[in-house]
CSV table of C-alpha atoms and ligand atoms in Angstrom, one decimal:
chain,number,residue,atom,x,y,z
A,17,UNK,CA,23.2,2.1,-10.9
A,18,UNK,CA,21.6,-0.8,-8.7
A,19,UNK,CA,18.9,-2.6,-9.9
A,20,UNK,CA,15.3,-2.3,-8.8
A,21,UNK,CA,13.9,-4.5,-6.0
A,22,UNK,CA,10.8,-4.7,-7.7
A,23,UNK,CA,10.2,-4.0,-11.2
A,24,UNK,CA,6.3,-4.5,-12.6
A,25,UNK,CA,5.7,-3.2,-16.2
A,26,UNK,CA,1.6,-3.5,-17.7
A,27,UNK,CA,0.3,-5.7,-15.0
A,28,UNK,CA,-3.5,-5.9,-15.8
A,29,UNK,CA,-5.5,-8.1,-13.7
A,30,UNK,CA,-9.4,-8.8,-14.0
A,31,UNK,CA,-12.1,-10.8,-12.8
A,32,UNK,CA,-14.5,-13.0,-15.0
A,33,UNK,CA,-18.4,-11.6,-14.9
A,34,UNK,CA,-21.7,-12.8,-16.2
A,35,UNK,CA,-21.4,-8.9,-18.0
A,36,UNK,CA,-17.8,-9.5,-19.5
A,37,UNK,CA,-14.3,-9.3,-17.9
A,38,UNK,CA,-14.0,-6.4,-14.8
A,39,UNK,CA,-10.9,-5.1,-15.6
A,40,UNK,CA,-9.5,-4.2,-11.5
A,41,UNK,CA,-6.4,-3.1,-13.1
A,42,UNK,CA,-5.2,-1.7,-16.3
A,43,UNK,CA,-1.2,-1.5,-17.7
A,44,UNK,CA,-0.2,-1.0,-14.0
A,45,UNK,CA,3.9,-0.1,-13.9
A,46,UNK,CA,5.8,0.0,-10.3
A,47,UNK,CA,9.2,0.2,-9.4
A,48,UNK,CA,10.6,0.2,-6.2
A,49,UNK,CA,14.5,0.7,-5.5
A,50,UNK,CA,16.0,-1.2,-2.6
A,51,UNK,CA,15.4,0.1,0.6
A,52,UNK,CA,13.2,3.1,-1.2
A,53,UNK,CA,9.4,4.2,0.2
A,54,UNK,CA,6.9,4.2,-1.8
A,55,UNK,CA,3.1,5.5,-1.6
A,56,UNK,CA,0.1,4.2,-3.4
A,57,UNK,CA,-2.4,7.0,-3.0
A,58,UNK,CA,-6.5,6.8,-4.4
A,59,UNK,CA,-9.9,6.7,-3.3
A,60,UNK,CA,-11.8,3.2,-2.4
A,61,UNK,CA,-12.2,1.1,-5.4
A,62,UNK,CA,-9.1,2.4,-7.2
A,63,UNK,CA,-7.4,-0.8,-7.4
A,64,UNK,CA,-4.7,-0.4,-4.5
A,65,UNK,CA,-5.1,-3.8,-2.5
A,66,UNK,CA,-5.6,-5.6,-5.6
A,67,UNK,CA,-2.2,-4.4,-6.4
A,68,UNK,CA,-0.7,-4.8,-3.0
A,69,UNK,CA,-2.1,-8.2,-2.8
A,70,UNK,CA,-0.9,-9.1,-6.7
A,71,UNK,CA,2.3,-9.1,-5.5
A,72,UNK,CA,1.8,-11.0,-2.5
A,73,UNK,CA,0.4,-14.0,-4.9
A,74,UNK,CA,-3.1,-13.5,-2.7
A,75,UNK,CA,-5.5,-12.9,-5.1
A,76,UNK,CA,-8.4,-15.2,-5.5
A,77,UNK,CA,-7.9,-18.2,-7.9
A,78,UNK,CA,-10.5,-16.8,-10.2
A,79,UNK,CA,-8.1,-13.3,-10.9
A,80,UNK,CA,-6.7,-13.3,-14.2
A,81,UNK,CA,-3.3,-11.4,-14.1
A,82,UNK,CA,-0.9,-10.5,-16.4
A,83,UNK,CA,1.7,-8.2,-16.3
A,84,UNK,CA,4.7,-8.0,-19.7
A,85,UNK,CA,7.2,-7.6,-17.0
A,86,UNK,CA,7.7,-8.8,-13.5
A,87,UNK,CA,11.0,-9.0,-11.3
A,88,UNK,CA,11.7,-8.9,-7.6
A,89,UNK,CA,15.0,-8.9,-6.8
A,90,UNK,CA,16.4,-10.7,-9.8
A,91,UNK,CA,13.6,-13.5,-9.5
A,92,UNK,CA,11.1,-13.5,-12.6
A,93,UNK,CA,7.2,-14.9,-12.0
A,94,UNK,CA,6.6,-13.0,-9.3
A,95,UNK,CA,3.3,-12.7,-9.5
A,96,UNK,CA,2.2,-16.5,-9.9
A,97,UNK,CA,0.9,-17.6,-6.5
A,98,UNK,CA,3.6,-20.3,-6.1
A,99,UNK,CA,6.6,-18.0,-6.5
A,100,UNK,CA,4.9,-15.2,-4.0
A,101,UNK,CA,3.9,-17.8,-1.5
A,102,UNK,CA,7.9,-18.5,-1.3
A,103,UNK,CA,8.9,-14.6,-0.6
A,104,UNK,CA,5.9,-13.8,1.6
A,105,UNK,CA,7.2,-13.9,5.5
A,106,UNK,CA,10.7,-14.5,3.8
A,107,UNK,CA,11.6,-11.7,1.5
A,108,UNK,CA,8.1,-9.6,1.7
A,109,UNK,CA,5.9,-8.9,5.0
A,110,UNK,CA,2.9,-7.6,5.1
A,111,UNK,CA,1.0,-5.6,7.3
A,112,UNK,CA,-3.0,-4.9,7.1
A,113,UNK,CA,-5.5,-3.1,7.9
A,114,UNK,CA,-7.0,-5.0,10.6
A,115,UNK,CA,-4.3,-6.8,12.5
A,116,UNK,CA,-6.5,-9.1,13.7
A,117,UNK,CA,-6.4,-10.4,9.9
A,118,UNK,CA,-2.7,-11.7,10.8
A,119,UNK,CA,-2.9,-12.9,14.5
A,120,UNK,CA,-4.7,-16.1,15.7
A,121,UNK,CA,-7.1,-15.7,19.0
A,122,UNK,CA,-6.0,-19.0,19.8
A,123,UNK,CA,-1.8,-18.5,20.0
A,124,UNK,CA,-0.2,-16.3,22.3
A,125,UNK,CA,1.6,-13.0,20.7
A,126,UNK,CA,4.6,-14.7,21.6
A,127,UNK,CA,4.0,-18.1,19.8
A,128,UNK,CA,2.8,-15.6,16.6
A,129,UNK,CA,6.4,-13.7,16.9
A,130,UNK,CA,8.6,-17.1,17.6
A,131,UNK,CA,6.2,-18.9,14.1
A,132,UNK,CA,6.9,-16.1,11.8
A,133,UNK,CA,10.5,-16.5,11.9
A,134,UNK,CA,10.7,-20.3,11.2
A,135,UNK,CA,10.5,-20.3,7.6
A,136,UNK,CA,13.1,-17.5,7.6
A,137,UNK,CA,15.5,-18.8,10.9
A,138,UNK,CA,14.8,-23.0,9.8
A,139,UNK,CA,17.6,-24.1,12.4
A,140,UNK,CA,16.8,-21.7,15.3
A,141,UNK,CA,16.2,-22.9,18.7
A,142,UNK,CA,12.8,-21.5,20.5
A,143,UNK,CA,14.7,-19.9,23.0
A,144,UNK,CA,16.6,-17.7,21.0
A,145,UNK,CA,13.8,-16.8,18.4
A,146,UNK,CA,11.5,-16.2,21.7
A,147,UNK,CA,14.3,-13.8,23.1
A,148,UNK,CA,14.5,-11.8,19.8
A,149,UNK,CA,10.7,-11.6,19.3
A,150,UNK,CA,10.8,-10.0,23.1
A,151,UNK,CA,13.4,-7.1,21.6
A,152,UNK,CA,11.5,-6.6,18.7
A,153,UNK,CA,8.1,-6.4,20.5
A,154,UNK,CA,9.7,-3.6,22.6
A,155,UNK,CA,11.3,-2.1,20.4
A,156,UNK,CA,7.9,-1.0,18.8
A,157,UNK,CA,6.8,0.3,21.8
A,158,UNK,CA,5.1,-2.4,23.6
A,159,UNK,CA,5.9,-1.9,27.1
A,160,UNK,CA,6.7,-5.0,29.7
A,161,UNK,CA,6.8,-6.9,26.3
A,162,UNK,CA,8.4,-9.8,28.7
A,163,UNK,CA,5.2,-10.3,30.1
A,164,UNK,CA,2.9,-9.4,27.1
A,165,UNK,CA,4.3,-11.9,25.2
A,166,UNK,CA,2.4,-14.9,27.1
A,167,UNK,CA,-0.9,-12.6,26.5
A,168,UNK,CA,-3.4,-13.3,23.7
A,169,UNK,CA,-4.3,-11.0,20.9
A,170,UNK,CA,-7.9,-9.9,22.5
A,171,UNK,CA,-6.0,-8.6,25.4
A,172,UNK,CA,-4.4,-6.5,23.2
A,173,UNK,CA,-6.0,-3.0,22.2
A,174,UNK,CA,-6.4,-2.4,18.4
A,175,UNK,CA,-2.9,0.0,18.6
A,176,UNK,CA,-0.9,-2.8,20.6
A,177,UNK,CA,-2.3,-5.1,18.2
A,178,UNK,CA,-1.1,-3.6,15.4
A,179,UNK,CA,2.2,-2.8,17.0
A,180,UNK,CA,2.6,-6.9,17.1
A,181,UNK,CA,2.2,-7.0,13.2
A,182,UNK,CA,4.4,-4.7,12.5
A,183,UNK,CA,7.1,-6.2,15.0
A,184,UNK,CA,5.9,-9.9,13.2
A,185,UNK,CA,6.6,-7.8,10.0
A,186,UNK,CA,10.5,-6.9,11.6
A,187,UNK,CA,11.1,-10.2,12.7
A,188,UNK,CA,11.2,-11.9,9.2
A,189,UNK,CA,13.8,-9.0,8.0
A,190,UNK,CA,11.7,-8.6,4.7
A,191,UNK,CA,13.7,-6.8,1.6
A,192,UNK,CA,9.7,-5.1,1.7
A,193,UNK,CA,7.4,-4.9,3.6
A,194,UNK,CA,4.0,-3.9,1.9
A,195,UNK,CA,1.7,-2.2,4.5
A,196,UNK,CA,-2.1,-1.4,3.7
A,197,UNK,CA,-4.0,1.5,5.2
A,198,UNK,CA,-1.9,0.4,8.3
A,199,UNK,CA,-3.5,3.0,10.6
A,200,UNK,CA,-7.1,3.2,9.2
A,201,UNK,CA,-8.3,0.7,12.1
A,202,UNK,CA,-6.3,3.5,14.5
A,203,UNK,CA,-8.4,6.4,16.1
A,204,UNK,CA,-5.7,9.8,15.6
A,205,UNK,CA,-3.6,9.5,18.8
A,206,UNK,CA,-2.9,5.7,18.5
A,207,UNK,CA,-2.7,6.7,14.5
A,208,UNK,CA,-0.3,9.1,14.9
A,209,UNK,CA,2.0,6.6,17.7
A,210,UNK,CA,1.6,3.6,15.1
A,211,UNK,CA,3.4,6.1,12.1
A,212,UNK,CA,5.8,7.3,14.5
A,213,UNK,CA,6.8,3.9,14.8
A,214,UNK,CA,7.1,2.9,11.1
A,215,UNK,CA,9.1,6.4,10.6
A,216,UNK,CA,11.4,5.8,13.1
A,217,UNK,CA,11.9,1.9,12.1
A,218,UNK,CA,12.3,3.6,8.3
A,219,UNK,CA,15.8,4.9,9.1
A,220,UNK,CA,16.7,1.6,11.1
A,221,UNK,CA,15.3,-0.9,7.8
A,222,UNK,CA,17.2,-1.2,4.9
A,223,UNK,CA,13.8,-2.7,3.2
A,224,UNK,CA,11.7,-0.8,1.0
A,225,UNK,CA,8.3,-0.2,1.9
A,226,UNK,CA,5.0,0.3,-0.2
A,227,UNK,CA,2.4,2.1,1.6
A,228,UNK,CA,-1.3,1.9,0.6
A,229,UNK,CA,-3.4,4.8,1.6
A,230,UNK,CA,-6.2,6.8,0.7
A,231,UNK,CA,-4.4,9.6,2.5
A,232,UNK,CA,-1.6,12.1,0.9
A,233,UNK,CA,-1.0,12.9,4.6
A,234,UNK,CA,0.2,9.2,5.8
A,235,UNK,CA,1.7,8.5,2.5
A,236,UNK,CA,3.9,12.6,2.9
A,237,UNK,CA,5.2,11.4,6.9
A,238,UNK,CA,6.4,8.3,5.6
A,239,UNK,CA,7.5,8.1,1.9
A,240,UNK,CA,9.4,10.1,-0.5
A,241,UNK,CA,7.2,9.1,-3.6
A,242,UNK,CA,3.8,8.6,-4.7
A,243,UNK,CA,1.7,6.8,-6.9
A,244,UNK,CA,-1.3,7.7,-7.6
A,245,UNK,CA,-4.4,6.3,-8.6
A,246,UNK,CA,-7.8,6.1,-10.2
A,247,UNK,CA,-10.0,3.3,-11.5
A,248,UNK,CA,-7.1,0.9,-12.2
A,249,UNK,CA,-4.4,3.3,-13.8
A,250,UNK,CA,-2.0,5.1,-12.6
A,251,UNK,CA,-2.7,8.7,-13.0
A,252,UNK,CA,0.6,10.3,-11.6
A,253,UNK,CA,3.6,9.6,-10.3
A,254,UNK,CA,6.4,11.3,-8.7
A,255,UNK,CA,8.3,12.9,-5.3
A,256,UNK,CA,6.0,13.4,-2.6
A,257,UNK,CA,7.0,17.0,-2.1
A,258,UNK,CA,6.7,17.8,-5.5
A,259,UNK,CA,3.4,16.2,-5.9
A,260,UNK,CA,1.3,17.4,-3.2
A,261,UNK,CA,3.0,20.9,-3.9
A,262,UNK,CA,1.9,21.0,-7.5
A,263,UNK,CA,-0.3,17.9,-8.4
A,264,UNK,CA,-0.5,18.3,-12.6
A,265,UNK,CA,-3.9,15.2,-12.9
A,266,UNK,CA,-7.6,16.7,-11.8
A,267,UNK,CA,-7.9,13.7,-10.3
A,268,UNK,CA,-4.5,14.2,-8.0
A,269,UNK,CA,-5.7,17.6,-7.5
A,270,UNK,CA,-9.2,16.7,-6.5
A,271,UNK,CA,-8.4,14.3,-4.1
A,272,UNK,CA,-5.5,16.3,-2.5
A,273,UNK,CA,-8.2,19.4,-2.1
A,274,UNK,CA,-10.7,16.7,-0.7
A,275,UNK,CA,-8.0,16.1,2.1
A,276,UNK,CA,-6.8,19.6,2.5
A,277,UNK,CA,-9.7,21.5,2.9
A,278,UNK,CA,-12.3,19.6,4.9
A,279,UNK,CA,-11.4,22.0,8.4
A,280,UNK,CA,-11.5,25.1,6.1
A,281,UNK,CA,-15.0,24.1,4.9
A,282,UNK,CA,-16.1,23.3,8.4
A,283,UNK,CA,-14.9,26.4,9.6
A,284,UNK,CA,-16.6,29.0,6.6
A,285,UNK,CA,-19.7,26.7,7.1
A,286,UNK,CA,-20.0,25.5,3.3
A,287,UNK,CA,-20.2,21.8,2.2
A,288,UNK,CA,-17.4,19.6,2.0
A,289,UNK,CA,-15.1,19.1,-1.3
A,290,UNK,CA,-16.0,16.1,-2.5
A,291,UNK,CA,-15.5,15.0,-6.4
A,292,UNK,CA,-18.7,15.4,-7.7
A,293,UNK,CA,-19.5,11.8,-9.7
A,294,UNK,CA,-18.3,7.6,-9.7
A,295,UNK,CA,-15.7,6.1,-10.0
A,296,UNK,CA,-16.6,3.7,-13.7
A,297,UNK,CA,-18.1,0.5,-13.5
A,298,UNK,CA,-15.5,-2.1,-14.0
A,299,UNK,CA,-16.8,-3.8,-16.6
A,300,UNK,CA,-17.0,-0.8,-18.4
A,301,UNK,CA,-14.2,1.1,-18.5
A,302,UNK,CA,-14.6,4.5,-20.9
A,303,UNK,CA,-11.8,3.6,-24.2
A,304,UNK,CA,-10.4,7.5,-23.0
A,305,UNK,CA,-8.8,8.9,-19.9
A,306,UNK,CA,-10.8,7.0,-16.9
A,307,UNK,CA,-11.5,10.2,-15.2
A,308,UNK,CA,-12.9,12.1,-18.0
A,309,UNK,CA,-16.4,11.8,-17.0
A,310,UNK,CA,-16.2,13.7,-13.7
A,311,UNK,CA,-13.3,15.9,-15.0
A,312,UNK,CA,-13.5,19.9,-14.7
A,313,UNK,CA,-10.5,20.1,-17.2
A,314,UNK,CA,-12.0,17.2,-20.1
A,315,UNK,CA,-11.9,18.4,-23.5
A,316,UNK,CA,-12.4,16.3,-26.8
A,317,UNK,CA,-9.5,14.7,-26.7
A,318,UNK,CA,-10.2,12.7,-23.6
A,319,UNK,CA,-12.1,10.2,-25.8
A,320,UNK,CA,-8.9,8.9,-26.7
A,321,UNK,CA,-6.1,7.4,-23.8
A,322,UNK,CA,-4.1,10.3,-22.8
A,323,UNK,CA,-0.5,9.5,-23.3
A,324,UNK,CA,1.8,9.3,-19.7
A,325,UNK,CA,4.1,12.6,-19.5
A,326,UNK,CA,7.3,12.1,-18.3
A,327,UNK,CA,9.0,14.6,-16.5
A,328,UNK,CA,12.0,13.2,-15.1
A,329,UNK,CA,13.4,11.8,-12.0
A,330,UNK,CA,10.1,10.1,-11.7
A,331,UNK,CA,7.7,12.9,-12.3
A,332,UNK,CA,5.0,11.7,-14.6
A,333,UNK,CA,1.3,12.1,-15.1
A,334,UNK,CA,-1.2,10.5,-17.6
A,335,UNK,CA,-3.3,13.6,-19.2
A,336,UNK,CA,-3.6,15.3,-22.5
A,337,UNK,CA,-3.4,19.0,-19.8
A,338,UNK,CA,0.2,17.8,-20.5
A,339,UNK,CA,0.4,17.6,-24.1
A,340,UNK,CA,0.2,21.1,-26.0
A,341,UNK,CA,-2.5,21.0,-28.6
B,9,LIG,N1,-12.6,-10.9,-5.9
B,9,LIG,C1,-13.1,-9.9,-6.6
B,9,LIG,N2,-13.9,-10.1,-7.6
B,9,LIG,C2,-14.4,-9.0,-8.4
B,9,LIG,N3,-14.1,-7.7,-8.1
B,9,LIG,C3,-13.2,-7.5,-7.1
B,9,LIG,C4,-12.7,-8.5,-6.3
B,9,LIG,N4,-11.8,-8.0,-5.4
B,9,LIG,C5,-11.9,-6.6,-5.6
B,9,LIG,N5,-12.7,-6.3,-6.6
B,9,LIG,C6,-13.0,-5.0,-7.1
B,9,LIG,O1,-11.8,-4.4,-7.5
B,9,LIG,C7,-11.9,-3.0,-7.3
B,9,LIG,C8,-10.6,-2.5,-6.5
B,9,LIG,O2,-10.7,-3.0,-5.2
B,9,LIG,P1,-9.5,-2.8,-4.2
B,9,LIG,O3,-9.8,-3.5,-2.9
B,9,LIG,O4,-8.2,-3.1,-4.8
B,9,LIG,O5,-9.6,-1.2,-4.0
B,9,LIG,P2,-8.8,-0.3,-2.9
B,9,LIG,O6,-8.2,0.8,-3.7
B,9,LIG,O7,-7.9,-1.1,-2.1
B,9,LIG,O8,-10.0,0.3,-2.1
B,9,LIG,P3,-10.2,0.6,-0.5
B,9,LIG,O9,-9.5,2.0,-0.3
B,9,LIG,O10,-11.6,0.6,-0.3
B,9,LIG,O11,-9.4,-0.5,0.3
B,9,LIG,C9,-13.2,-2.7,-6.6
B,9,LIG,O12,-14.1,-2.2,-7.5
B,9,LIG,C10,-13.6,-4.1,-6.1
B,9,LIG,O13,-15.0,-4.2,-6.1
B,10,LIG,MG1,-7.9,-1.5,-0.1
């Protein structure tokens, strides 16, 4: 059996407050297999850039992180700023939200594409890295990318634009590359082109890729497992198929219904699912299952942390449903 890519085990990170540590996230696990998809999955607030951006080394200074276990492909320290800063744009590429967040107004999308494969190419002449910045450019569907590339961001629309980060993404030949809500910028059509893209580069990269997403849908087109989480933890875990066919936490079950049925509601003229309550304050997180407060299914037990149910091959969830009484 190979080993993982990326291997986390209890990462917790939190932020000093005037009221007491906020604790962002709690005994967070990930693995993610070489050239495997993965899909973080939860509502705002749940904690999913904070872990995207944990591994990256990007959190502010002021984060206090900790995690028992932390490898990327063979390499302990992961998480410490110094050691991300020398895998990112080497061995792990991001892509955001708002590509504007990666491309400088000043620089040309050509001088972005030949810049982001210096630290990877050291040796490479201009020339050549301009020429294979060009291929890349159209191979993500930027038309007359010959042209475009002497063009400068704001001439770009917010698709195009976003097309350029994920080619900048390509160009550094990442082992992962980490994208966050990369289509939430995106009205549908564009959305839609922009995933075609990443699903079709998918069977072309052999690097894994970690989605972030508050939507089941993106995370089902373009991964084959999901995470999913709530205030910090991670709640469950397992195919994508398997989960959006028979999600086992409320929460996973809530939010799928708040995606799924929206049209239905529209359509029968009744209110919108939503899942009636907050998310906890950070500061204080309940001792029990996080999601016991707005949970149809709590019982007495949920006063005390529910243990994690394995099921196999991946399949887990973190609720006492799962353990019989
Ligand atoms: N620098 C910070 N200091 C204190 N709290 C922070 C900081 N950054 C993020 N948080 C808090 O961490 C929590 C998780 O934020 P995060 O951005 O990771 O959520 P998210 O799941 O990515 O949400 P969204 O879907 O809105 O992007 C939020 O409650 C946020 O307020
Ligand atoms: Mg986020």
């Amino acid at each position: 059996m190979t080993e993982p890519l990326l291997s986390i085990r209890g990462l917790d990170v939190s932020y000093p407050t005037s009221k007491g540590p906020a604790h962002i996230l709690t005994k967070v696990d990930l693995t993610v297999e070489p050239g495997a998809a993965v899909g973080l999955v939860g509502e705002s607030g749940s904690g999913k850039s904070t872990l995207a951006l944990a591994l990256l080394g990007l959190l502010p200074e002021n984060a206090e992180i900790s995690a028992s276990h932390a490898v990327f492909d063979g390499r302990t320290g992961v998480l410490s700023a110094a050691n991300s800063s020398a895998l990112r744009g080497r061995d792990i590429a991001m892509v955001f939200q708002d590509p504007m967040t990666a491309l400088n107004p000043l620089f040309t999308i050509g001088t972005h594409l030949v810049d982001i494969q210096r630290r990877k190419f050291p040796g490479a002449k201009t020339a050549e890295l301009w020429a294979r910045g060009e291929r890349v450019l159209a191979r993500v569907g930027v038309s007359d990318a010959g042209n475009r590339m002497r063009r400068y961001p704001h001439e770009f629309s917010g698709g195009m634009r976003q097309r350029v980060v994920i080619a900048m993404a390509l160009l550094v030949e990442p082992k992962m590359l980490i994208a966050d809500e990369p289509t939430t910028a995106l009205d549908a059509t564009i959305e839609a082109q922009v995933v075609d893209i990443l699903r079709e580069l998918r069977s072309e990269l052999s690097a894994a890729l970690l989605v972030v997403s508050h939507s089941f849908g993106l995370i089902a087109e373009l991964c084959e497992t999901v995470i999913v989480m709530y205030a910090g933890t991670i709640v469950e875990t397992g195919p994508v198929g398997e989960v959006l066919r028979d999600p086992r936490h409320p929460y996973a079950q809530a939010l799928l219904a708040c995606e799924i049925e929206p049209l239905s509601s529209i359509e029968k003229n009744e209110p919108l699912v939503t899942i009636p309550g907050t998310v906890p304050d950070p500061v204080n997180r309940p001792i029990g299952c996080v999601f016991a407060a707005r949970c149809p299914a709590r019982h007495e037990r949920c006063t005390e942390p529910p243990p994690f149910i394995s099921q196999g091959q991946g399949r887990g969830f973190s609720c006492w449903l799962g353990v019989s009484p």
